[in-house]
Amino acid sequence: MEDAFDRLRLIRSANVGPVGFVQLLARFGSAGAAIAALPDLARRGGGRAPRLAEPRAVEAELRRVEALGASLLFLGSPDYPALLAQIDNPPPVLSYRGRRDLMEARVVAMVGARNASASACRFARGLAAELGREGFAVVSGLARGIDTAAHAGSIEDGTIGIVAGGIDIHYPPENRDLQEAIAARGLLIAEQPPGTEPRARHFPFRNRIIAGLALGTVVVEAAPRSGSLITARLAGEAGREVMAIPGSPLDPRSRGCNQLIRDGAILVQSAADIAEQLGPIDARAVRAPSQPFAPQPIDAEDGARQRVQDLLSHDFVSVDELVRQSGEPPGAVQTVLLELELAGRLERGAGGRARRG
């Protein structure tokens, strides 16, 4: 991609997130033009110009990626995973090692508890192996427990590991050998720059990649309010199938799965069940693609900017809800949110949500 350097510099600049990145490109046509416009946009949002990524830092990242034997893949590239590009906040750039062809395979996400029971891990490992024989690749997050079992079971036929930190950071440390095996025999993907240690805020963003790459997400064992349920929610919001393995009501680790089933997730017990759910469907049932961002100028005197800001709080709210309550056109609301984000006064959350920064 011709403007790869500028695109990497734009996403590595302060206050530029995945949603803002897409909107900036749509508004200005190129990453270089977007970078030049950042100071003025931040001023309109009531903040200082964001700190731009230094060209030397971008060059160093490019060298580090090459030294690791990894490659970069930018949103908009023909090789970018088609399903992942359809979510509300696709990663602007991914680093990867291994089999790029797995990005276009039929993919099932498998997630679950880190402190999973021995029987659940054994079941997940066998289920992942069965899915491989059915022609699916399995994506998970390289965490302890169910994730590890899913990768172990699918590594022969196709496994994809998504890490929360940099592609060169092994987390958890005991999965170092597994992570390297995935890079050698499957596909390893990271959104964060090399050298980034995973932080709590990185995991929900990792989870959206897991859900976004897959036709459907299977939860094997999960407690209520777990990260696995976040992945399941993101899958549902992206229009993908959500499936769960039922468990004993006496085991707290099964309550999340049982709750999902009660709330409408599909009960599955085998790879055949999953394959049946993910078979070809009527094209009319597929969620329509999101409308591209259409920037709309905001007159500071007409009160639109203030109406949107007054609706924001410290709790996440959907952009659709802001549009509904403000009465402003979607383009106008998105413009205000973009300016606030660049000014450091807005935080984006997974699933198209935002809150006051």
CSV table of C-alpha atoms in Angstrom, one decimal:
chain,number,residue,atom,x,y,z
A,1,MET,CA,0.0,0.0,0.0
A,2,GLU,CA,1.5,3.3,-1.2
A,3,ASP,CA,0.7,5.3,2.0
A,4,ALA,CA,1.6,2.6,4.4
A,5,PHE,CA,4.1,4.8,6.3
A,6,ASP,CA,1.5,7.6,6.8
A,7,ARG,CA,-1.2,5.1,7.8
A,8,LEU,CA,1.0,3.6,10.4
A,9,ARG,CA,2.0,7.0,11.7
A,10,LEU,CA,-1.7,8.1,11.8
A,11,ILE,CA,-2.8,5.1,13.9
A,12,ARG,CA,0.2,5.4,16.2
A,13,SER,CA,-0.5,9.1,16.9
A,14,ALA,CA,-2.1,10.0,20.3
A,15,ASN,CA,-5.9,9.9,20.5
A,16,VAL,CA,-6.4,8.3,17.1
A,17,GLY,CA,-8.3,5.0,17.5
A,18,PRO,CA,-9.7,2.5,15.0
A,19,VAL,CA,-13.0,4.4,14.6
A,20,GLY,CA,-11.4,7.7,14.3
A,21,PHE,CA,-8.8,6.3,11.8
A,22,VAL,CA,-11.5,5.1,9.4
A,23,GLN,CA,-13.4,8.4,9.7
A,24,LEU,CA,-10.3,10.5,9.1
A,25,LEU,CA,-9.5,8.6,5.9
A,26,ALA,CA,-13.1,8.9,4.7
A,27,ARG,CA,-13.1,12.6,5.4
A,28,PHE,CA,-9.6,13.6,4.1
A,29,GLY,CA,-8.9,10.9,1.5
A,30,SER,CA,-5.4,10.0,2.6
A,31,ALA,CA,-3.5,9.4,5.8
A,32,GLY,CA,-1.1,12.3,5.1
A,33,ALA,CA,-3.9,14.8,4.7
A,34,ALA,CA,-5.6,13.5,7.9
A,35,ILE,CA,-2.3,13.9,9.9
A,36,ALA,CA,-2.2,17.6,8.7
A,37,ALA,CA,-5.7,18.2,9.8
A,38,LEU,CA,-5.4,16.7,13.3
A,39,PRO,CA,-4.4,20.0,15.1
A,40,ASP,CA,-7.5,21.9,13.8
A,41,LEU,CA,-9.9,19.0,14.6
A,42,ALA,CA,-8.6,18.7,18.1
A,43,ARG,CA,-8.9,22.5,18.6
A,44,ARG,CA,-12.6,22.3,17.6
A,45,GLY,CA,-13.0,19.5,20.2
A,46,GLY,CA,-11.7,21.8,22.9
A,47,GLY,CA,-8.2,20.3,23.3
A,48,ARG,CA,-4.6,20.6,22.3
A,49,ALA,CA,-3.2,19.1,19.2
A,50,PRO,CA,-2.5,15.4,19.7
A,51,ARG,CA,1.0,14.2,19.8
A,52,LEU,CA,1.9,12.9,16.4
A,53,ALA,CA,4.0,9.7,16.1
A,54,GLU,CA,7.6,10.5,15.3
A,55,PRO,CA,8.7,9.4,11.9
A,56,ARG,CA,11.7,7.8,13.5
A,57,ALA,CA,9.5,5.7,15.7
A,58,VAL,CA,7.4,4.6,12.7
A,59,GLU,CA,10.6,3.6,10.9
A,60,ALA,CA,11.8,1.7,14.0
A,61,GLU,CA,8.5,-0.2,14.2
A,62,LEU,CA,8.8,-1.2,10.5
A,63,ARG,CA,12.3,-2.5,11.0
A,64,ARG,CA,11.3,-4.4,14.1
A,65,VAL,CA,8.4,-6.1,12.3
A,66,GLU,CA,10.7,-7.2,9.5
A,67,ALA,CA,13.3,-8.4,12.0
A,68,LEU,CA,10.7,-10.6,13.7
A,69,GLY,CA,9.8,-12.2,10.4
A,70,ALA,CA,6.4,-10.6,10.6
A,71,SER,CA,4.4,-8.6,8.1
A,72,LEU,CA,1.9,-5.7,8.3
A,73,LEU,CA,-1.6,-5.8,6.9
A,74,PHE,CA,-3.6,-2.6,6.5
A,75,LEU,CA,-7.3,-2.1,6.5
A,76,GLY,CA,-8.3,-1.6,2.9
A,77,SER,CA,-5.8,-4.0,1.5
A,78,PRO,CA,-7.1,-6.7,-0.8
A,79,ASP,CA,-5.7,-9.3,1.7
A,80,TYR,CA,-7.4,-7.9,4.7
A,81,PRO,CA,-9.8,-10.4,6.2
A,82,ALA,CA,-13.2,-9.7,4.7
A,83,LEU,CA,-15.2,-10.6,7.8
A,84,LEU,CA,-13.0,-8.5,10.1
A,85,ALA,CA,-13.4,-5.5,7.9
A,86,GLN,CA,-17.2,-5.6,8.4
A,87,ILE,CA,-17.2,-4.9,12.2
A,88,ASP,CA,-17.8,-1.4,13.5
A,89,ASN,CA,-14.2,-0.8,14.5
A,90,PRO,CA,-11.8,-3.0,12.5
A,91,PRO,CA,-8.1,-2.8,13.4
A,92,PRO,CA,-6.4,-0.3,11.0
A,93,VAL,CA,-3.2,-2.4,10.9
A,94,LEU,CA,-2.4,-5.9,12.0
A,95,SER,CA,1.0,-7.6,12.3
A,96,TYR,CA,1.1,-11.3,11.7
A,97,ARG,CA,3.3,-14.3,11.4
A,98,GLY,CA,2.5,-17.6,9.7
A,99,ARG,CA,-0.2,-18.7,7.3
A,100,ARG,CA,-2.0,-15.6,5.9
A,101,ASP,CA,-4.4,-18.0,4.0
A,102,LEU,CA,-6.1,-18.8,7.3
A,103,MET,CA,-7.5,-15.3,7.3
A,104,GLU,CA,-9.9,-16.3,4.5
A,105,ALA,CA,-10.7,-19.8,5.8
A,106,ARG,CA,-14.0,-20.7,7.4
A,107,VAL,CA,-13.2,-19.7,11.0
A,108,VAL,CA,-14.9,-20.6,14.3
A,109,ALA,CA,-14.0,-18.7,17.5
A,110,MET,CA,-13.7,-20.8,20.6
A,111,VAL,CA,-13.4,-19.1,24.0
A,112,GLY,CA,-13.9,-19.9,27.7
A,113,ALA,CA,-12.7,-19.7,31.2
A,114,ARG,CA,-9.0,-19.4,32.1
A,115,ASN,CA,-9.6,-21.5,35.2
A,116,ALA,CA,-11.5,-24.1,33.2
A,117,SER,CA,-12.2,-27.6,34.5
A,118,ALA,CA,-10.1,-30.5,33.3
A,119,SER,CA,-13.2,-32.0,31.6
A,120,ALA,CA,-14.0,-28.7,29.8
A,121,CYS,CA,-10.4,-28.4,28.5
A,122,ARG,CA,-10.5,-32.0,27.3
A,123,PHE,CA,-13.8,-31.4,25.6
A,124,ALA,CA,-12.6,-28.1,24.0
A,125,ARG,CA,-9.5,-29.8,22.6
A,126,GLY,CA,-11.5,-32.6,21.1
A,127,LEU,CA,-14.1,-30.2,19.7
A,128,ALA,CA,-11.4,-28.0,18.1
A,129,ALA,CA,-9.8,-31.1,16.5
A,130,GLU,CA,-13.2,-32.2,15.1
A,131,LEU,CA,-13.8,-28.7,13.7
A,132,GLY,CA,-10.5,-28.9,11.9
A,133,ARG,CA,-11.6,-32.2,10.3
A,134,GLU,CA,-14.8,-30.4,9.3
A,135,GLY,CA,-12.7,-27.8,7.4
A,136,PHE,CA,-12.8,-25.0,9.9
A,137,ALA,CA,-9.9,-23.0,11.3
A,138,VAL,CA,-10.2,-22.2,15.0
A,139,VAL,CA,-9.4,-18.7,16.4
A,140,SER,CA,-8.8,-18.0,20.1
A,141,GLY,CA,-6.8,-15.7,22.4
A,142,LEU,CA,-3.9,-17.8,23.7
A,143,ALA,CA,-5.1,-17.4,27.3
A,144,ARG,CA,-4.9,-20.2,29.9
A,145,GLY,CA,-7.6,-22.8,30.0
A,146,ILE,CA,-10.1,-23.1,27.1
A,147,ASP,CA,-8.1,-20.9,24.7
A,148,THR,CA,-5.0,-23.1,25.2
A,149,ALA,CA,-7.0,-26.3,24.7
A,150,ALA,CA,-8.7,-24.9,21.5
A,151,HIS,CA,-5.3,-24.1,20.0
A,152,ALA,CA,-3.8,-27.4,21.0
A,153,GLY,CA,-6.7,-29.3,19.3
A,154,SER,CA,-6.7,-27.3,16.1
A,155,ILE,CA,-3.0,-26.7,15.4
A,156,GLU,CA,-2.8,-29.6,13.0
A,157,ASP,CA,-5.6,-28.3,10.7
A,158,GLY,CA,-5.5,-24.6,11.2
A,159,THR,CA,-5.4,-22.4,14.3
A,160,ILE,CA,-5.2,-18.6,14.7
A,161,GLY,CA,-3.9,-17.0,17.9
A,162,ILE,CA,-4.7,-13.3,18.7
A,163,VAL,CA,-2.5,-11.8,21.3
A,164,ALA,CA,-3.4,-8.7,23.3
A,165,GLY,CA,0.2,-7.2,23.3
A,166,GLY,CA,2.9,-7.0,20.7
A,167,ILE,CA,3.5,-10.0,18.4
A,168,ASP,CA,6.9,-10.6,20.1
A,169,ILE,CA,5.5,-10.7,23.6
A,170,HIS,CA,4.6,-14.1,25.1
A,171,TYR,CA,1.6,-13.9,27.4
A,172,PRO,CA,0.9,-15.8,29.5
A,173,PRO,CA,4.6,-16.8,29.8
A,174,GLU,CA,3.9,-20.5,30.0
A,175,ASN,CA,2.3,-20.4,26.5
A,176,ARG,CA,5.6,-19.2,24.9
A,177,ASP,CA,6.1,-22.5,23.1
A,178,LEU,CA,2.5,-22.7,22.0
A,179,GLN,CA,2.6,-19.1,20.7
A,180,GLU,CA,5.7,-19.9,18.7
A,181,ALA,CA,4.2,-23.1,17.4
A,182,ILE,CA,1.1,-21.2,16.2
A,183,ALA,CA,3.4,-18.7,14.4
A,184,ALA,CA,5.2,-21.6,12.7
A,185,ARG,CA,2.3,-23.8,11.8
A,186,GLY,CA,-0.8,-21.6,12.0
A,187,LEU,CA,-1.3,-17.8,12.2
A,188,LEU,CA,-0.4,-15.4,14.9
A,189,ILE,CA,-1.9,-11.9,14.9
A,190,ALA,CA,-1.4,-8.7,17.0
A,191,GLU,CA,-2.9,-5.2,16.8
A,192,GLN,CA,-0.5,-3.6,19.2
A,193,PRO,CA,3.1,-2.5,18.1
A,194,PRO,CA,6.0,-5.0,18.8
A,195,GLY,CA,7.2,-4.7,22.3
A,196,THR,CA,3.8,-3.7,23.8
A,197,GLU,CA,3.1,-5.5,27.1
A,198,PRO,CA,-0.5,-6.5,27.4
A,199,ARG,CA,-2.6,-4.3,29.6
A,200,ALA,CA,-6.2,-4.8,30.8
A,201,ARG,CA,-7.5,-2.3,28.3
A,202,HIS,CA,-6.0,-4.3,25.4
A,203,PHE,CA,-8.1,-7.5,26.0
A,204,PRO,CA,-11.5,-6.2,24.9
A,205,PHE,CA,-10.0,-5.0,21.7
A,206,ARG,CA,-8.3,-8.4,21.2
A,207,ASN,CA,-11.7,-10.0,21.8
A,208,ARG,CA,-13.3,-8.0,19.0
A,209,ILE,CA,-10.7,-9.4,16.6
A,210,ILE,CA,-11.5,-13.0,17.7
A,211,ALA,CA,-15.2,-12.4,17.2
A,212,GLY,CA,-14.7,-10.4,14.0
A,213,LEU,CA,-12.6,-13.0,12.2
A,214,ALA,CA,-15.1,-15.8,12.8
A,215,LEU,CA,-18.4,-16.9,11.3
A,216,GLY,CA,-19.5,-17.7,14.9
A,217,THR,CA,-18.3,-17.9,18.5
A,218,VAL,CA,-18.5,-20.9,20.7
A,219,VAL,CA,-18.3,-20.5,24.5
A,220,VAL,CA,-17.2,-23.7,26.2
A,221,GLU,CA,-17.1,-22.7,29.9
A,222,ALA,CA,-17.4,-19.2,31.3
A,223,ALA,CA,-18.4,-17.5,34.5
A,224,PRO,CA,-20.8,-14.5,34.4
A,225,ARG,CA,-19.1,-11.2,33.6
A,226,SER,CA,-16.1,-12.9,32.0
A,227,GLY,CA,-14.1,-11.8,29.0
A,228,SER,CA,-15.6,-14.7,27.1
A,229,LEU,CA,-19.0,-13.2,27.4
A,230,ILE,CA,-17.7,-10.0,26.0
A,231,THR,CA,-16.4,-11.9,23.0
A,232,ALA,CA,-19.9,-13.5,22.6
A,233,ARG,CA,-21.6,-10.1,22.9
A,234,LEU,CA,-19.3,-8.6,20.2
A,235,ALA,CA,-20.0,-11.6,17.9
A,236,GLY,CA,-23.7,-11.0,18.3
A,237,GLU,CA,-23.4,-7.3,17.6
A,238,ALA,CA,-21.4,-8.1,14.5
A,239,GLY,CA,-24.3,-10.3,13.2
A,240,ARG,CA,-22.4,-13.6,13.8
A,241,GLU,CA,-23.7,-16.8,15.4
A,242,VAL,CA,-23.3,-17.1,19.2
A,243,MET,CA,-23.2,-20.7,20.4
A,244,ALA,CA,-22.6,-22.2,23.9
A,245,ILE,CA,-21.9,-25.6,25.4
A,246,PRO,CA,-24.3,-26.3,28.3
A,247,GLY,CA,-22.9,-27.1,31.7
A,248,SER,CA,-23.9,-28.2,35.2
A,249,PRO,CA,-25.9,-25.5,37.1
A,250,LEU,CA,-23.8,-26.5,40.1
A,251,ASP,CA,-20.6,-25.3,38.6
A,252,PRO,CA,-20.1,-21.5,38.6
A,253,ARG,CA,-17.9,-21.8,35.5
A,254,SER,CA,-20.9,-23.0,33.5
A,255,ARG,CA,-23.3,-20.2,34.5
A,256,GLY,CA,-22.1,-17.9,31.8
A,257,CYS,CA,-22.8,-20.5,29.1
A,258,ASN,CA,-26.2,-21.4,30.5
A,259,GLN,CA,-27.1,-17.7,30.7
A,260,LEU,CA,-26.1,-17.3,27.0
A,261,ILE,CA,-28.4,-20.2,26.1
A,262,ARG,CA,-31.3,-18.8,28.1
A,263,ASP,CA,-30.8,-15.4,26.4
A,264,GLY,CA,-30.9,-16.9,22.9
A,265,ALA,CA,-27.5,-18.4,22.1
A,266,ILE,CA,-27.6,-21.7,20.2
A,267,LEU,CA,-27.0,-24.8,22.3
A,268,VAL,CA,-24.3,-27.0,20.5
A,269,GLN,CA,-22.6,-30.2,21.7
A,270,SER,CA,-20.5,-31.2,18.7
A,271,ALA,CA,-18.6,-30.0,15.7
A,272,ALA,CA,-21.5,-31.3,13.5
A,273,ASP,CA,-23.9,-29.0,15.4
A,274,ILE,CA,-21.5,-26.1,14.8
A,275,ALA,CA,-21.1,-26.9,11.1
A,276,GLU,CA,-24.8,-27.1,10.7
A,277,GLN,CA,-25.3,-23.6,12.2
A,278,LEU,CA,-22.5,-22.1,10.1
A,279,GLY,CA,-23.6,-23.6,6.8
A,280,PRO,CA,-24.6,-21.4,3.8
A,281,ILE,CA,-27.5,-19.1,4.6
A,282,ASP,CA,-29.9,-17.0,2.5
A,283,ALA,CA,-28.0,-13.8,1.5
A,284,ARG,CA,-31.1,-11.8,2.5
A,285,ALA,CA,-30.4,-12.8,6.2
A,286,VAL,CA,-26.9,-11.3,6.2
A,287,ARG,CA,-26.6,-8.0,8.0
A,288,ALA,CA,-26.3,-5.1,5.6
A,289,PRO,CA,-22.8,-3.5,5.6
A,290,SER,CA,-22.4,-0.3,7.7
A,291,GLN,CA,-22.9,3.0,5.9
A,292,PRO,CA,-19.6,4.8,5.3
A,293,PHE,CA,-18.9,7.8,7.5
A,294,ALA,CA,-20.2,11.0,5.9
A,295,PRO,CA,-18.6,14.0,7.6
A,296,GLN,CA,-21.0,16.9,8.3
A,297,PRO,CA,-19.7,20.3,9.2
A,298,ILE,CA,-20.8,21.6,12.6
A,299,ASP,CA,-21.7,25.2,13.2
A,300,ALA,CA,-20.4,26.0,16.7
A,301,GLU,CA,-23.2,28.6,17.2
A,302,ASP,CA,-26.2,26.2,16.5
A,303,GLY,CA,-25.8,24.3,19.7
A,304,ALA,CA,-25.4,20.9,18.0
A,305,ARG,CA,-21.9,20.3,19.4
A,306,GLN,CA,-23.1,21.2,22.9
A,307,ARG,CA,-26.2,19.0,22.7
A,308,VAL,CA,-24.0,15.9,21.8
A,309,GLN,CA,-21.5,16.7,24.6
A,310,ASP,CA,-24.2,17.1,27.2
A,311,LEU,CA,-25.5,13.6,26.5
A,312,LEU,CA,-22.1,12.0,27.2
A,313,SER,CA,-21.3,10.8,30.7
A,314,HIS,CA,-18.7,8.4,32.3
A,315,ASP,CA,-20.9,5.4,31.2
A,316,PHE,CA,-20.5,4.0,27.7
A,317,VAL,CA,-23.4,4.8,25.4
A,318,SER,CA,-24.0,3.7,21.8
A,319,VAL,CA,-23.6,6.2,19.0
A,320,ASP,CA,-27.1,5.3,17.7
A,321,GLU,CA,-28.5,6.4,21.1
A,322,LEU,CA,-26.6,9.7,20.9
A,323,VAL,CA,-28.1,10.3,17.4
A,324,ARG,CA,-31.6,9.5,18.7
A,325,GLN,CA,-31.5,11.6,21.8
A,326,SER,CA,-29.7,14.6,20.2
A,327,GLY,CA,-31.9,14.7,17.2
A,328,GLU,CA,-28.8,15.5,15.1
A,329,PRO,CA,-27.9,13.8,11.8
A,330,PRO,CA,-25.5,10.8,12.2
A,331,GLY,CA,-22.8,12.6,10.3
A,332,ALA,CA,-22.9,15.6,12.6
A,333,VAL,CA,-22.8,13.4,15.8
A,334,GLN,CA,-19.8,11.4,14.4
A,335,THR,CA,-18.0,14.6,13.6
A,336,VAL,CA,-18.4,15.9,17.1
A,337,LEU,CA,-17.3,12.6,18.6
A,338,LEU,CA,-14.2,12.5,16.3
A,339,GLU,CA,-13.2,16.0,17.4
A,340,LEU,CA,-13.7,15.2,21.1
A,341,GLU,CA,-11.6,12.0,20.7
A,342,LEU,CA,-8.7,13.8,19.0
A,343,ALA,CA,-8.9,16.4,21.8
A,344,GLY,CA,-8.5,13.6,24.4
A,345,ARG,CA,-12.0,14.2,25.8
A,346,LEU,CA,-13.7,11.0,24.5
A,347,GLU,CA,-13.0,7.3,25.0
A,348,ARG,CA,-14.2,4.7,22.5
A,349,GLY,CA,-15.3,1.3,23.7
A,350,ALA,CA,-16.0,-1.9,21.9
A,351,GLY,CA,-19.2,-2.4,20.1
A,352,GLY,CA,-19.5,1.2,18.8
A,353,ARG,CA,-19.8,2.8,22.2
A,354,ALA,CA,-18.3,6.0,23.6
A,355,ARG,CA,-18.1,7.9,26.9
A,356,ARG,CA,-16.6,11.1,28.2
A,357,GLY,CA,-12.8,10.8,28.5
